[in-house]
CSV table of C-alpha atoms and ligand atoms in Angstrom, one decimal:
chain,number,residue,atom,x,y,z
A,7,UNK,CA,-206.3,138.3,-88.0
A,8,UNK,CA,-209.5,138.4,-85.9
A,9,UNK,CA,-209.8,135.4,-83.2
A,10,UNK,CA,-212.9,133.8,-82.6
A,11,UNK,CA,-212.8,131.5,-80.0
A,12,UNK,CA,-215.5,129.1,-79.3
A,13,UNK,CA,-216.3,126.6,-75.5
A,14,UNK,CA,-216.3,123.8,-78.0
A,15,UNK,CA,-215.5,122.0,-81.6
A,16,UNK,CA,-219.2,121.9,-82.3
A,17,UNK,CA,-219.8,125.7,-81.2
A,18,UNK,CA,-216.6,126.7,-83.3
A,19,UNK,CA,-218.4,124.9,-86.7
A,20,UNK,CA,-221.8,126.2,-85.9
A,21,UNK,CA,-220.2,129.9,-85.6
A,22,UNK,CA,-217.9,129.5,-88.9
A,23,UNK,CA,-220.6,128.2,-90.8
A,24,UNK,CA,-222.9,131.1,-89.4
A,25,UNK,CA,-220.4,134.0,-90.4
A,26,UNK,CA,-219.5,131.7,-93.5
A,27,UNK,CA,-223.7,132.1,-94.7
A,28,UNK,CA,-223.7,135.9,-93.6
A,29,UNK,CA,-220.5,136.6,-96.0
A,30,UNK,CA,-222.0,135.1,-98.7
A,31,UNK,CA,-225.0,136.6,-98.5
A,32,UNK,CA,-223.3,139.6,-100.2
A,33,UNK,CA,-221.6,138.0,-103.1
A,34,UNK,CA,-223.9,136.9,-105.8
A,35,UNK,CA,-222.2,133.7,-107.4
A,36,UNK,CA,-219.5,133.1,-105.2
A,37,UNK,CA,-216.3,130.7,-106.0
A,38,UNK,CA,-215.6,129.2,-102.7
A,39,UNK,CA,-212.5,126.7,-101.6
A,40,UNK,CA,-213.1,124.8,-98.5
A,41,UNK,CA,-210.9,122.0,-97.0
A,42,UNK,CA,-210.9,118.0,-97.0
A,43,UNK,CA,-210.6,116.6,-93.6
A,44,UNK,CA,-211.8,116.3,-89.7
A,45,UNK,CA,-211.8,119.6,-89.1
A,46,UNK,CA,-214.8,121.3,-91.9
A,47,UNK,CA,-217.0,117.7,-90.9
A,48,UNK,CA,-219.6,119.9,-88.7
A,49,UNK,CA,-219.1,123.1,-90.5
A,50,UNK,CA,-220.4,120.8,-93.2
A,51,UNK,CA,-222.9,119.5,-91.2
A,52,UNK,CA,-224.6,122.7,-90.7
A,53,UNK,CA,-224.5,123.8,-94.5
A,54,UNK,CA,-226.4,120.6,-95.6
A,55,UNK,CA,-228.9,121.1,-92.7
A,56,UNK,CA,-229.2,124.6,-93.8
A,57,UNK,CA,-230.1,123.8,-97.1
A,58,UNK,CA,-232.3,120.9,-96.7
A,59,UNK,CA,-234.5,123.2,-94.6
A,60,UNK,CA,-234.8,126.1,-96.9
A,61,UNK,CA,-235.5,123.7,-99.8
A,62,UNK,CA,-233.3,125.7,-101.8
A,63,UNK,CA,-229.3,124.9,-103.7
A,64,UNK,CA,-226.8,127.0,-103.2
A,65,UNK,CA,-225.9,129.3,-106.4
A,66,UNK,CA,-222.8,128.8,-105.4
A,67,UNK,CA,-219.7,127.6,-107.8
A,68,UNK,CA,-216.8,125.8,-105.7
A,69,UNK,CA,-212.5,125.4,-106.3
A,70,UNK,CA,-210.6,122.1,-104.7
A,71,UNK,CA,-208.2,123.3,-102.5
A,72,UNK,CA,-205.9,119.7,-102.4
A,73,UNK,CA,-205.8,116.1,-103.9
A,74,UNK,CA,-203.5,113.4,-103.1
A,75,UNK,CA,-201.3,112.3,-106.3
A,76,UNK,CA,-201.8,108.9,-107.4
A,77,UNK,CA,-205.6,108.7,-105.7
A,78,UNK,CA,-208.4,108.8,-107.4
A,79,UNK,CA,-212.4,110.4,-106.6
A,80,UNK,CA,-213.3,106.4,-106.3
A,81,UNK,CA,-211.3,106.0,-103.7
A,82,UNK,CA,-212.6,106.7,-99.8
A,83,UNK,CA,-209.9,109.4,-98.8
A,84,UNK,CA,-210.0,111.2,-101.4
A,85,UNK,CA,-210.7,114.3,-101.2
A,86,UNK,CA,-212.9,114.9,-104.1
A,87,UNK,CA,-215.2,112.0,-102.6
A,88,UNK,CA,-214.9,113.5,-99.3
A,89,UNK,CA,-216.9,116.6,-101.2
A,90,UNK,CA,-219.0,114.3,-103.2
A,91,UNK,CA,-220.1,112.5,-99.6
A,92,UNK,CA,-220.3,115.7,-97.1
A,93,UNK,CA,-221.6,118.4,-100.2
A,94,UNK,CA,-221.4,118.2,-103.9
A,95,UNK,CA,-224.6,114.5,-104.3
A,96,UNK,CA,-226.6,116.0,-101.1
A,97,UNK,CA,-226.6,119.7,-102.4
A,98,UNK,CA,-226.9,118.5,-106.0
A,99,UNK,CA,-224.0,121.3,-107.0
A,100,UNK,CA,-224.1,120.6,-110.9
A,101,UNK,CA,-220.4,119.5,-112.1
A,102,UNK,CA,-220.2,122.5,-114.4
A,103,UNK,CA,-220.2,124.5,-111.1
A,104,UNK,CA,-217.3,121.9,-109.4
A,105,UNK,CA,-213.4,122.5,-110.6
A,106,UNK,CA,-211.7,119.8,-108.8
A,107,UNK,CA,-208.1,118.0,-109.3
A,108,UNK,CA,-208.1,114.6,-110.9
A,109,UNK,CA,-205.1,112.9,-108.5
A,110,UNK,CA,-204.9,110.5,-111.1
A,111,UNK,CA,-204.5,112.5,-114.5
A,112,UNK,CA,-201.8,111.9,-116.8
A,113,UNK,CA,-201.4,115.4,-117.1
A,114,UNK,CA,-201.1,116.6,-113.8
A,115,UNK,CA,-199.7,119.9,-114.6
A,116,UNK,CA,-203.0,120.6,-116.4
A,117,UNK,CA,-204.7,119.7,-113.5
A,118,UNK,CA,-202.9,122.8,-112.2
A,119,UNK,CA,-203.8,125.1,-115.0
A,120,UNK,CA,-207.1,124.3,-114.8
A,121,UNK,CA,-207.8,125.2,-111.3
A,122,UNK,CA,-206.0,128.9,-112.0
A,123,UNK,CA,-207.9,129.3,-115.4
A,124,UNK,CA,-211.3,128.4,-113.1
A,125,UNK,CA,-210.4,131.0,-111.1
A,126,UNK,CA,-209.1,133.7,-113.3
A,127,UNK,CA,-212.8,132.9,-115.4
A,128,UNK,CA,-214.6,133.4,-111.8
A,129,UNK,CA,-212.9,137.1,-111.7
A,130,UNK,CA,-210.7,135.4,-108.1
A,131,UNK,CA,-212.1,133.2,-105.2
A,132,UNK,CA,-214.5,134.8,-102.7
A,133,UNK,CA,-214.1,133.1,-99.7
A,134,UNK,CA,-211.4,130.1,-98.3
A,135,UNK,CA,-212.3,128.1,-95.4
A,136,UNK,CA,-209.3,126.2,-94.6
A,137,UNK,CA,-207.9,123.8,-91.6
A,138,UNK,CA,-203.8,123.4,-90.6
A,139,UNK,CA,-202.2,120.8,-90.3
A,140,UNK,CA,-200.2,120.1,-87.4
A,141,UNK,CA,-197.0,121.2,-89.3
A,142,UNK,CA,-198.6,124.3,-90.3
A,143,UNK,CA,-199.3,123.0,-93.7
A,144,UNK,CA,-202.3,125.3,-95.7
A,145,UNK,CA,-203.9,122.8,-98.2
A,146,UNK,CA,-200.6,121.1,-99.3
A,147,UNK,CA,-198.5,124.2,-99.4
A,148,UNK,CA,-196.0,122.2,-96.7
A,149,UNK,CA,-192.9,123.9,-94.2
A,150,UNK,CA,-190.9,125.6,-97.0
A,151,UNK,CA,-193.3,126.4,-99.5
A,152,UNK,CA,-192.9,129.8,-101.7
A,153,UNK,CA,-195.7,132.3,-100.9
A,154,UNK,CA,-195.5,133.5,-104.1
A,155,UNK,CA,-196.3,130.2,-105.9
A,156,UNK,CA,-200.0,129.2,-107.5
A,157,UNK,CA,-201.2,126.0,-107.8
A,158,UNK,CA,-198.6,123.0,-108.1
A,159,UNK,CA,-197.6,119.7,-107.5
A,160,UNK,CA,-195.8,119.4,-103.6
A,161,UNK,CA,-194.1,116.5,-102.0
A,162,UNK,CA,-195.8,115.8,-98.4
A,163,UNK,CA,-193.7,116.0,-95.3
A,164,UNK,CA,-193.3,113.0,-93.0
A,165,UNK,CA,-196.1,114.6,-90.5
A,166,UNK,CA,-198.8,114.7,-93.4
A,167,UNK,CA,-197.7,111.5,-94.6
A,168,UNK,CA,-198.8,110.3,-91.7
A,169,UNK,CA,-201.6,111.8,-90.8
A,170,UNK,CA,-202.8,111.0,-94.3
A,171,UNK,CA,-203.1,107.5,-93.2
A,172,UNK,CA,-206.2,108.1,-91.1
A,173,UNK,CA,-208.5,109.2,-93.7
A,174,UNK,CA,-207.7,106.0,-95.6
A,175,UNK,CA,-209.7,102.8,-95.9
A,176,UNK,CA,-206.4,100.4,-96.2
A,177,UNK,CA,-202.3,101.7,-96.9
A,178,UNK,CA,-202.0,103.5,-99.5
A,179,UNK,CA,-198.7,105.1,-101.0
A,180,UNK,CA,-199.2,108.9,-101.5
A,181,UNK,CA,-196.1,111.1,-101.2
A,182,UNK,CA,-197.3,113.9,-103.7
A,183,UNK,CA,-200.1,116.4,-103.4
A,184,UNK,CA,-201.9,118.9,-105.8
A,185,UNK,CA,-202.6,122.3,-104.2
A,186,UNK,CA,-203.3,125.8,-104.9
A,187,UNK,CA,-201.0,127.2,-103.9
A,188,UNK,CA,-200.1,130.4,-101.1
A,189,UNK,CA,-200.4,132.9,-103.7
A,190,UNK,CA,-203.5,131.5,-104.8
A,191,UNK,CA,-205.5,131.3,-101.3
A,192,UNK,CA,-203.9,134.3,-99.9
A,193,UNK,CA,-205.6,136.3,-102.9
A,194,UNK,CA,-208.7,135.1,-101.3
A,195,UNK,CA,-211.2,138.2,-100.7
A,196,UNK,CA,-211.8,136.2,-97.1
A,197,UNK,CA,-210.1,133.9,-95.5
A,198,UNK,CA,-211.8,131.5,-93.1
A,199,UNK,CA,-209.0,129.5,-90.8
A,200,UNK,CA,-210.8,126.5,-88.4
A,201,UNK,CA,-209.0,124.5,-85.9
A,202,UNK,CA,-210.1,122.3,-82.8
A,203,UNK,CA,-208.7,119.8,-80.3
A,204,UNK,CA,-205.5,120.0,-78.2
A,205,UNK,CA,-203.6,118.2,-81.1
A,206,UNK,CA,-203.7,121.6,-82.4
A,207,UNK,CA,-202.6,124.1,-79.9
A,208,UNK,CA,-198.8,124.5,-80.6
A,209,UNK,CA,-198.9,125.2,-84.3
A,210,UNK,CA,-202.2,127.9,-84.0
A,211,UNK,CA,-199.9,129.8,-81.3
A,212,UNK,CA,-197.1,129.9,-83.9
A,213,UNK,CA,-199.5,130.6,-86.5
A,214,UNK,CA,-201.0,133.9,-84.8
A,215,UNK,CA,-198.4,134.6,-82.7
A,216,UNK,CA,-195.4,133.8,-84.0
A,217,UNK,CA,-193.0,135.1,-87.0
A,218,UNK,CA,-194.2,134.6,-90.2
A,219,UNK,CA,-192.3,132.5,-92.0
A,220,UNK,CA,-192.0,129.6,-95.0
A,221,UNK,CA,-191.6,127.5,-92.0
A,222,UNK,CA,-195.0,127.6,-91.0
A,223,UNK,CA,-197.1,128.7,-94.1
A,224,UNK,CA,-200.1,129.3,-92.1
A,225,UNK,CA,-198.2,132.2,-90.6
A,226,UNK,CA,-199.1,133.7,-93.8
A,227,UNK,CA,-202.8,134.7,-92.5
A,228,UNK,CA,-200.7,137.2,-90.3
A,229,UNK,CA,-201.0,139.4,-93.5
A,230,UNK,CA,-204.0,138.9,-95.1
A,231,UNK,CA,-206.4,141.9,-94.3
A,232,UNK,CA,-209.7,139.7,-94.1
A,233,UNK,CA,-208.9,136.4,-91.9
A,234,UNK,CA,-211.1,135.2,-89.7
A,235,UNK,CA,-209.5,132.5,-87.1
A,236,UNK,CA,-212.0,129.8,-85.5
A,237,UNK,CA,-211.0,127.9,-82.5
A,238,UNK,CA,-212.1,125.9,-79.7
A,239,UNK,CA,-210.8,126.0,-76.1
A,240,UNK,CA,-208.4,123.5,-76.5
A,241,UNK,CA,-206.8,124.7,-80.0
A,242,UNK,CA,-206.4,128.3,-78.0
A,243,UNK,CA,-204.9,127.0,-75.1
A,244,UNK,CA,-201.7,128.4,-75.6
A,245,UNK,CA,-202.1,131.5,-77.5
A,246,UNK,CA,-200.8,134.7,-74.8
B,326,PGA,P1,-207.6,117.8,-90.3
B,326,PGA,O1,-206.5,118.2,-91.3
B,326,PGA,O2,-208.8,118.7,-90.5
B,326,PGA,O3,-207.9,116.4,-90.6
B,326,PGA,O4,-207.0,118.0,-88.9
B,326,PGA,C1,-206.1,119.6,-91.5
B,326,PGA,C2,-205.0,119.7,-92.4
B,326,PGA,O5,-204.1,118.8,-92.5
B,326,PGA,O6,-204.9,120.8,-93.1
């Protein structure tokens, strides 16, 4: 794992999304996965700015990492509209270059196959830029989940329950997720991890410095040969 730690949340972004532009740079085509939530916001930020000054779209094709079971892309939480809002309408990515998980498919399981055949078509994913959450979760791969597992359906812990209720408009019952899975991101050919704010300090020391372990799936990282780890002050605080 390489550290990169940053005075603040919006240096942190602006230095991920600046390493993020020089990786790709190399690949021609690249299938990226980035994460739903607070933490990519700037990092988003700074690739629609990007791109609106060059005058230019990305040739870029893109993988959902996560979708909450039961919700679907018109709903505000979701996370497909979270990538229709922050990147998909303003960078005009055409949906042939989008696979993303329909939460509320019949079929979910074919939501899953999809997203592997998507990859396996794309020859693997280039780069993941992923958050944690503060149970160590990657995507929706919770405490306990099989590292050798691809995509699936997962029942959320208590803790992302939760925290699930803040990206929400009004209540909403979600107790499943659809994620690829450890396998999946770990086969990555770079992995990107973010995280800011003191909220997040105890699980990035036992992500970097601790065991690795189903307990904490982030502690997976530990073994990939190309991570890159993105903090602020505050989410280092209590690394050694
Ligand atoms: P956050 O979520 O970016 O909203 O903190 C991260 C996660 O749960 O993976």
């Amino acid at each position: 794992m390489h550290l990169i730690i940053s005075s603040d949340f919006e240096e942190m972004s602006g230095t991920a999304w600046e390493d993020f532009l020089f990786t790709l740079e190399k690949i021609s085509k690249p299938v990226i996965c980035l994460p739903s939530g607070k933490t990519p916001v700037v990092f988003l930020r700074n690739m629609r700015n990007y791109f609106s000054r060059h005058y230019n779209n990305p040739d870029w094709y893109f993988i959902g990492l996560d979708e909450w079971v039961g919700i679907g892309k018109d709903v505000k939480g979701s996370c497909r509209q979270f990538f229709d809002e922050h990147l998909f309408i303003p960078l005009r990515v055409p949906e042939e270059r989008i696979s993303f998980f329909n939460g509320i498919a019949e079929d979910l399981e074919k939501e899953c196959s999809k997203a592997e055949a998507f990859i396996n078509a794309h020859k693997g994913i280039d780069i993941t830029v992923l958050g944690i959450g503060t149970n160590g979760h990657l995507g929706l791969n919770e405490p306990g989940s099989d590292p050798s597992l691809r995509t699936q359906i997962k029942t959320l812990s208590e803790s992302t329950i939760t925290a699930a209720k803040d990206y929400f408009d009004e209540p909403r019952d979600v107790h499943q997720g659809i994620t690829l899975g450890l396998k999946s991101l770990l086969e990555s050919g770079t992995v990107f991890l973010m995280a800011g704010g003191e909220s997040k300090a105890d699980i990035i020391k036992a992500v970097v410095e601790g065991p690795v372990t189903t307990g904490i799936p982030g502690s997976f990282l530990q073994g990939h040969p190309n991570c890159f780890v993105y903090l602020d002050e505050k989410a280092a605080s209590k690394l050694s």
